[in-house]
Coordinates of C-alpha atoms in Angstrom, one line a residue:
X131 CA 22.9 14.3 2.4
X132 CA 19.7 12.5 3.8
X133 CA 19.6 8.9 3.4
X134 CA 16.2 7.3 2.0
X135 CA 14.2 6.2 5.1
X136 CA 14.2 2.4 5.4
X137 CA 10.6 2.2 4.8
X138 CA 10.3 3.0 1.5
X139 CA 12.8 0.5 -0.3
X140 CA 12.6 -2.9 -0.8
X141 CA 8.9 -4.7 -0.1
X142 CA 6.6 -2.8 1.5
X143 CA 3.1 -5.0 2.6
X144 CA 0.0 -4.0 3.0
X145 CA -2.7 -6.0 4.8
X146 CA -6.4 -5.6 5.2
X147 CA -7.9 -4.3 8.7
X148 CA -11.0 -6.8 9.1
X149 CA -13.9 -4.8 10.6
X150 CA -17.0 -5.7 11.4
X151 CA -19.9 -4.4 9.7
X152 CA -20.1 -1.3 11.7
X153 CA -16.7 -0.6 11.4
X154 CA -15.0 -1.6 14.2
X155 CA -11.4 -2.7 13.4
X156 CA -10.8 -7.0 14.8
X157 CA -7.4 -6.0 16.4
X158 CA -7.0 -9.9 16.7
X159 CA -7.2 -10.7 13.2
X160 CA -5.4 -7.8 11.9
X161 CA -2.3 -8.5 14.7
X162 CA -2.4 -12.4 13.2
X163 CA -2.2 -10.8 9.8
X164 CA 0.9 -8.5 10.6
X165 CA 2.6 -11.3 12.7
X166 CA 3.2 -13.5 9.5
X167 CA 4.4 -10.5 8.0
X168 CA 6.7 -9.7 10.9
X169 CA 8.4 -13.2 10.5
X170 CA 9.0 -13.3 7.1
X171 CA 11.1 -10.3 7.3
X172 CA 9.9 -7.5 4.7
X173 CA 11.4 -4.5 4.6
X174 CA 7.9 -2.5 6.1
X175 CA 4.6 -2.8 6.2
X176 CA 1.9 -0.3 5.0
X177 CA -1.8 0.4 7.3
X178 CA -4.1 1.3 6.1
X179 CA -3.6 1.8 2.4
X180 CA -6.3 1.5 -0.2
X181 CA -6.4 -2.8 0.6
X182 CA -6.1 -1.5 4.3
X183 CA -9.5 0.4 3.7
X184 CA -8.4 3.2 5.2
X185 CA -11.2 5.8 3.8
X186 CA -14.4 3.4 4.9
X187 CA -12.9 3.9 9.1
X188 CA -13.5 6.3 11.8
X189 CA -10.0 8.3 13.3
X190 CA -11.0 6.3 16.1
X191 CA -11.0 3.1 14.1
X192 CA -7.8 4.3 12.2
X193 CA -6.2 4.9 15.8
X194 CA -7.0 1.9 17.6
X195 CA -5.6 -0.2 14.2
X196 CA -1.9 1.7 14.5
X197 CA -1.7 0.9 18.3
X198 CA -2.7 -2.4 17.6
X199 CA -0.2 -2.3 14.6
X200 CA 2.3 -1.0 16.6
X201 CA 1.8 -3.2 19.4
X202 CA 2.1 -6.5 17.4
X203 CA 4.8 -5.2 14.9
X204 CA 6.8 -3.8 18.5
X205 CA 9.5 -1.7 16.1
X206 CA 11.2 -5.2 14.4
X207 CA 9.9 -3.0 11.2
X208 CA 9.1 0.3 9.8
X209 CA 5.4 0.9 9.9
X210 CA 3.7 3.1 7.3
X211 CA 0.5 4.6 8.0
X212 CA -1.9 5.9 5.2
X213 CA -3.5 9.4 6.5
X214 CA -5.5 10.3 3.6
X215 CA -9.0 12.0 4.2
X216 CA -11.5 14.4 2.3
X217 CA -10.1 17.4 4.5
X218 CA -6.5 19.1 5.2
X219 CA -7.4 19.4 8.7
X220 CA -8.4 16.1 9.5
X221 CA -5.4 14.7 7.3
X222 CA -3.2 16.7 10.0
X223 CA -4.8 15.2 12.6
X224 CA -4.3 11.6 11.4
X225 CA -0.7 11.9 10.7
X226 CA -0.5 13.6 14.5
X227 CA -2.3 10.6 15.8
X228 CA -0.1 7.8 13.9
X229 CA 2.7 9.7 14.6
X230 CA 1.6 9.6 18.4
X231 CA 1.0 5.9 18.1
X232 CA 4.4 4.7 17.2
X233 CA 4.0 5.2 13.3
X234 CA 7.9 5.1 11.4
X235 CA 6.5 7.1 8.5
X236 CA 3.2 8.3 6.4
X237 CA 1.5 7.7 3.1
X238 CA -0.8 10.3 1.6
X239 CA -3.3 10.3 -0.8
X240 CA -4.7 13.9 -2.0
X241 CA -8.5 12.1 -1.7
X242 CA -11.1 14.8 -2.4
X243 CA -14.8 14.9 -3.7
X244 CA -14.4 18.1 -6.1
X245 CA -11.4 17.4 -8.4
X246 CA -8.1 19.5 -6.9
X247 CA -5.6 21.5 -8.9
X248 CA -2.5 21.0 -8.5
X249 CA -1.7 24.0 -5.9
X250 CA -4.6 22.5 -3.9
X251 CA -2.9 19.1 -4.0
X252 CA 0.5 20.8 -3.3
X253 CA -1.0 23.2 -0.2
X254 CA -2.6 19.9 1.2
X255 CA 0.7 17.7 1.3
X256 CA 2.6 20.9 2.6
X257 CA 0.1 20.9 6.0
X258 CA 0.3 17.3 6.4
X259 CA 4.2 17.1 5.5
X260 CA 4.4 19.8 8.1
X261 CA 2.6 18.2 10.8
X262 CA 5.0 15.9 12.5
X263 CA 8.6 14.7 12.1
X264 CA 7.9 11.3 10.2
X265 CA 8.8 10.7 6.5
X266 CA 5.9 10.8 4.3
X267 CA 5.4 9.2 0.7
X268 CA 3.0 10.7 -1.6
X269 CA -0.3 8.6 -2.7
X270 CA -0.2 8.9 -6.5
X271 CA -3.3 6.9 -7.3
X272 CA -5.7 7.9 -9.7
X273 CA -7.8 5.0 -9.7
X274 CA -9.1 5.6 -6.6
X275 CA -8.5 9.4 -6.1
X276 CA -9.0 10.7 -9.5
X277 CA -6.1 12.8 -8.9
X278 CA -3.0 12.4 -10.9
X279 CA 0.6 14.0 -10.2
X280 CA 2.5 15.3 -12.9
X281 CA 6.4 14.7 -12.5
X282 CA 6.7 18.5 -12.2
X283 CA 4.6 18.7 -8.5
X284 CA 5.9 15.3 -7.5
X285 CA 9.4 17.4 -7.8
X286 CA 8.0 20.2 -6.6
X287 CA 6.9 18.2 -3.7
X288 CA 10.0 16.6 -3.0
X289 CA 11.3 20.2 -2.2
X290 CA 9.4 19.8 1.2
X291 CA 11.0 18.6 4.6
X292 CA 9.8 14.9 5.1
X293 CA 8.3 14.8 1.7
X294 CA 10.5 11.5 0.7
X295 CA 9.0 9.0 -1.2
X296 CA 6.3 8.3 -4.2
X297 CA 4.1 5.4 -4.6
X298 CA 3.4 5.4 -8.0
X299 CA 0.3 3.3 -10.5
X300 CA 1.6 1.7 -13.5
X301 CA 2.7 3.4 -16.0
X302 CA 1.4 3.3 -19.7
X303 CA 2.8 1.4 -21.6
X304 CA 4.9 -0.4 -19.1
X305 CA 8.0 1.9 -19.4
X306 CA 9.2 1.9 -16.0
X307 CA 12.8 2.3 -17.0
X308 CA 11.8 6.1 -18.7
X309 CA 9.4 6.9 -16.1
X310 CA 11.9 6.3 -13.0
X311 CA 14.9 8.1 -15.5
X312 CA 12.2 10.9 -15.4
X313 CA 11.3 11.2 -11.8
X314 CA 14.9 10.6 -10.3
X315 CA 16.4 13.7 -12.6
X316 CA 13.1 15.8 -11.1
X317 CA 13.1 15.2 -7.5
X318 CA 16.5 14.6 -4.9
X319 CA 18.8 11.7 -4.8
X320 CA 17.5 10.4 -1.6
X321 CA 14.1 10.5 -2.9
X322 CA 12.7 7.2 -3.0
X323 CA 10.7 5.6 -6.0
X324 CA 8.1 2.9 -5.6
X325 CA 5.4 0.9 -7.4
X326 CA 1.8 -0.4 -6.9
X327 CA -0.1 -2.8 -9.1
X328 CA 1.3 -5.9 -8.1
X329 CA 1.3 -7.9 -11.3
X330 CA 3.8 -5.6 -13.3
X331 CA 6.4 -4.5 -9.7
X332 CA 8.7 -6.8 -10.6
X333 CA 9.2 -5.5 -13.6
X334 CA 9.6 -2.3 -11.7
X335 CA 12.2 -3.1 -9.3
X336 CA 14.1 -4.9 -12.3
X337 CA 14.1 -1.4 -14.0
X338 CA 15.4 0.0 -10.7
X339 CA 12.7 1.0 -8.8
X340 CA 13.3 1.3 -4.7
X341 CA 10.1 -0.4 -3.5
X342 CA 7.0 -2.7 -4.2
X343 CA 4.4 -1.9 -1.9
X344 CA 2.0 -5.1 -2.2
X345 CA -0.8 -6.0 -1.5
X346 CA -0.4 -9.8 -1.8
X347 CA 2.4 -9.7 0.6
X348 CA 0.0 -8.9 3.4
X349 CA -1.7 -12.2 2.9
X350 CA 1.8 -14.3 1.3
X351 CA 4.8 -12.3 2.5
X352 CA 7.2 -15.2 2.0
X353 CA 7.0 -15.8 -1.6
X354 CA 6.6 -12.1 -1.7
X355 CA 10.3 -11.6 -0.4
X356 CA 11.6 -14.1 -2.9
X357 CA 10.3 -12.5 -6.2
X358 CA 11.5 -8.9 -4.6
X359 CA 14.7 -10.0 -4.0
X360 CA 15.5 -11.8 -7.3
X361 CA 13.7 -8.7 -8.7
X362 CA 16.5 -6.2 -6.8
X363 CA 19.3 -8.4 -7.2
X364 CA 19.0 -7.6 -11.4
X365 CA 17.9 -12.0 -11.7
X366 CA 15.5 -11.7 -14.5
X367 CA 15.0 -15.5 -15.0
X368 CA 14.9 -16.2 -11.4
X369 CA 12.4 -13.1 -11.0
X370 CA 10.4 -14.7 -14.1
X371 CA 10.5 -18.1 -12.3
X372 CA 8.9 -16.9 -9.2
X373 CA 6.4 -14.8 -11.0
X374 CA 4.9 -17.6 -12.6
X375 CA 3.2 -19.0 -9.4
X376 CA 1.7 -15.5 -8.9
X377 CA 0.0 -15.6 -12.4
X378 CA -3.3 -17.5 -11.3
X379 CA -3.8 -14.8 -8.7
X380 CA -2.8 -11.9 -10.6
X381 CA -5.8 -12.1 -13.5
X382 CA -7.7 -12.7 -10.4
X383 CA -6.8 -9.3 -9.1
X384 CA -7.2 -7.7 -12.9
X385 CA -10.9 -9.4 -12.8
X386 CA -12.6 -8.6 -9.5
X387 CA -9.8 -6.0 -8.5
X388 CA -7.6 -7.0 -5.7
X389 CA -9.2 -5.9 -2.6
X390 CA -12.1 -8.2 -3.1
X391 CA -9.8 -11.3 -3.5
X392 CA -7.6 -10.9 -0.4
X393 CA -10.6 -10.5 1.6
X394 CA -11.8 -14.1 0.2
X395 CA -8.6 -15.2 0.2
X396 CA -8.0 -14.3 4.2
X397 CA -11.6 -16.1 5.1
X398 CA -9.9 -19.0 3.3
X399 CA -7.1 -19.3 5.3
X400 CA -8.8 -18.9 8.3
X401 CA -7.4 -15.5 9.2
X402 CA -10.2 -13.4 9.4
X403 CA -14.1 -13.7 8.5
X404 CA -14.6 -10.5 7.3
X405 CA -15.8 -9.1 5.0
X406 CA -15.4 -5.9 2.8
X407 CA -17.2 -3.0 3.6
X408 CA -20.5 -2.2 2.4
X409 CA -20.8 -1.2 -0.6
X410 CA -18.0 -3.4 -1.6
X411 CA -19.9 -7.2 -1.6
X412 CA -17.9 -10.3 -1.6
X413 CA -17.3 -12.3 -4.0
X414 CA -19.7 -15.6 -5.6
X415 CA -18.9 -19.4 -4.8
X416 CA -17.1 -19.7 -8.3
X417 CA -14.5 -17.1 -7.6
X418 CA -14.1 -18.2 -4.6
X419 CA -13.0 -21.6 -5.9
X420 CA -10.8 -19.9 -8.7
X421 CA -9.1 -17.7 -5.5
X422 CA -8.7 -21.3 -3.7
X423 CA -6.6 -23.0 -6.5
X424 CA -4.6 -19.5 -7.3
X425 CA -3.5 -19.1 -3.9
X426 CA -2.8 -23.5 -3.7
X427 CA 0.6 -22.6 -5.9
X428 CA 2.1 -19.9 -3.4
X429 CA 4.0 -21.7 -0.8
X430 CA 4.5 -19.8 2.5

């Protein structure tokens, strides 16, 4: 039987790629970004994902930020690389060029303009799935796609070669331990089950969930690791312990959603002076000041 790739258990962490404002990807700051993740250890890393700002940069942009990637990251761990795009055949093209650049393994979301049906959504994964060797999560985020899988094309999905992982949103109502019962009886055993939304993924990996693919651990991958591993090793008090420095930061992220935070957050510690891409403006002087204390309490 196939064994879950590496890359999608554990803590997956996903930095931004500072551009300038024409779009050009600062290799630099995104290689000093990685780096701290590289010595703390995670289990992957995810480019270009939604904080990654993957759908505001050229496939020139998206290609130079992989080689850079895989230049700094130099295969000490699994690099995932989000290919989503409007169109199948440029979503082919990505994963061929990651997958040329060094990439371990792809994330796709089914991002589209006219709202898909489900056999669209299932047609597009199949081209991209089929497009190169590399294990390849599905996207499942609404917010952002206005596309939701139902458990039934997520199984059906998992039916595809290199189709082996789902990044899940939140579920309602917080019932990660139903929602994972659900999904593992409807896709393979191998088949790997992860979490985004990085205030509740604890609570996810305590109910047995394979991965946490965070965003705050491609700014603080440290104290990242910690509260995944309590959360794996089944220590709810310890997990609820750790969690508690996060809170400041995690109502930050609920209030002015979290891409806009790490970006202030990075100009604050001096890794980057970008900003977020236009339309996206950053934040005021007073959130700012919150994000300063919040991040104060995460030691790493």
């Amino acid at each position: 039987m196939p064994t879950t790739p590496p890359a999608f258990t554990g803590l997956s962490a996903f930095p931004l790629t500072p551009a300038d404002e024409a779009g050009r990807v600062d290799t630099d700051a995104l290689q000093r970004l990685l780096s701290r993740v590289v010595e703390a250890k995670t289990n992957s890393i995810g480019l270009l994902g939604s904080t990654g700002t993957y759908m505001y940069l050229s496939r020139e942009e998206r290609r130079r930020a992989v080689e850079a990637a895989v230049e700094c990251v130099g295969g000490k761990l699994p690099l995932i690389v989000g290919v989503g795009t409007l169109r199948t055949d440029d979503a082919v093209a990505l994963a061929r060029d990651a997958a040329a650049a060094g990439a371990h393994a792809l994330l796709l979301a089914p991002v589209s303009y006219t709202p898909l049906t489900e056999e669209e959504a299932f047609r597009h994964f199949e081209a991209v799935a089929a497009a190169t060797d590399l294990p390849l999560s599905i996207y499942n985020n609404p917010s952002t796609t206005h596309f939701s899988f139902s458990e039934a094309l997520i199984g059906r999905l998992a039916g595809l070669a290199n189709v082996s992982a789902v990044k899940m949103p939140l579920p309602k109502g917080g019932d990660f331990s139903g929602e994972i019962a659900r999904l593992r009886a409807a896709t393979p055993a191998n088949f790997a089950i992860g979490y985004s939304g990085d205030w509740e993924c604890p609570h996810a990996l305590l109910a047995g969930a394979d991965c946490w693919y965070s965003v705050v651990a491609g700014l603080f991958p440290k104290p990242a690791l910690a509260l995944t591993r309590a959360a794996i090793s089944g220590n709810a008090e310890e997990t609820a312990r750790l969690d508690t420095s996060f809170h400041p930061l995690w109502q930050l992220f609920k209030t002015h959603g979290s891409l806009r935070v790490v970006y202030a957050a990075a100009n604050l510690m001096g890794i980057t002076k970008a900003q977020p891409p236009r339309p996206v403006l950053p934040l005021g002087s007073e959130a700012v000041r919150d994000i300063e204390a919040a991040i104060s309490l995460l030691k790493d």
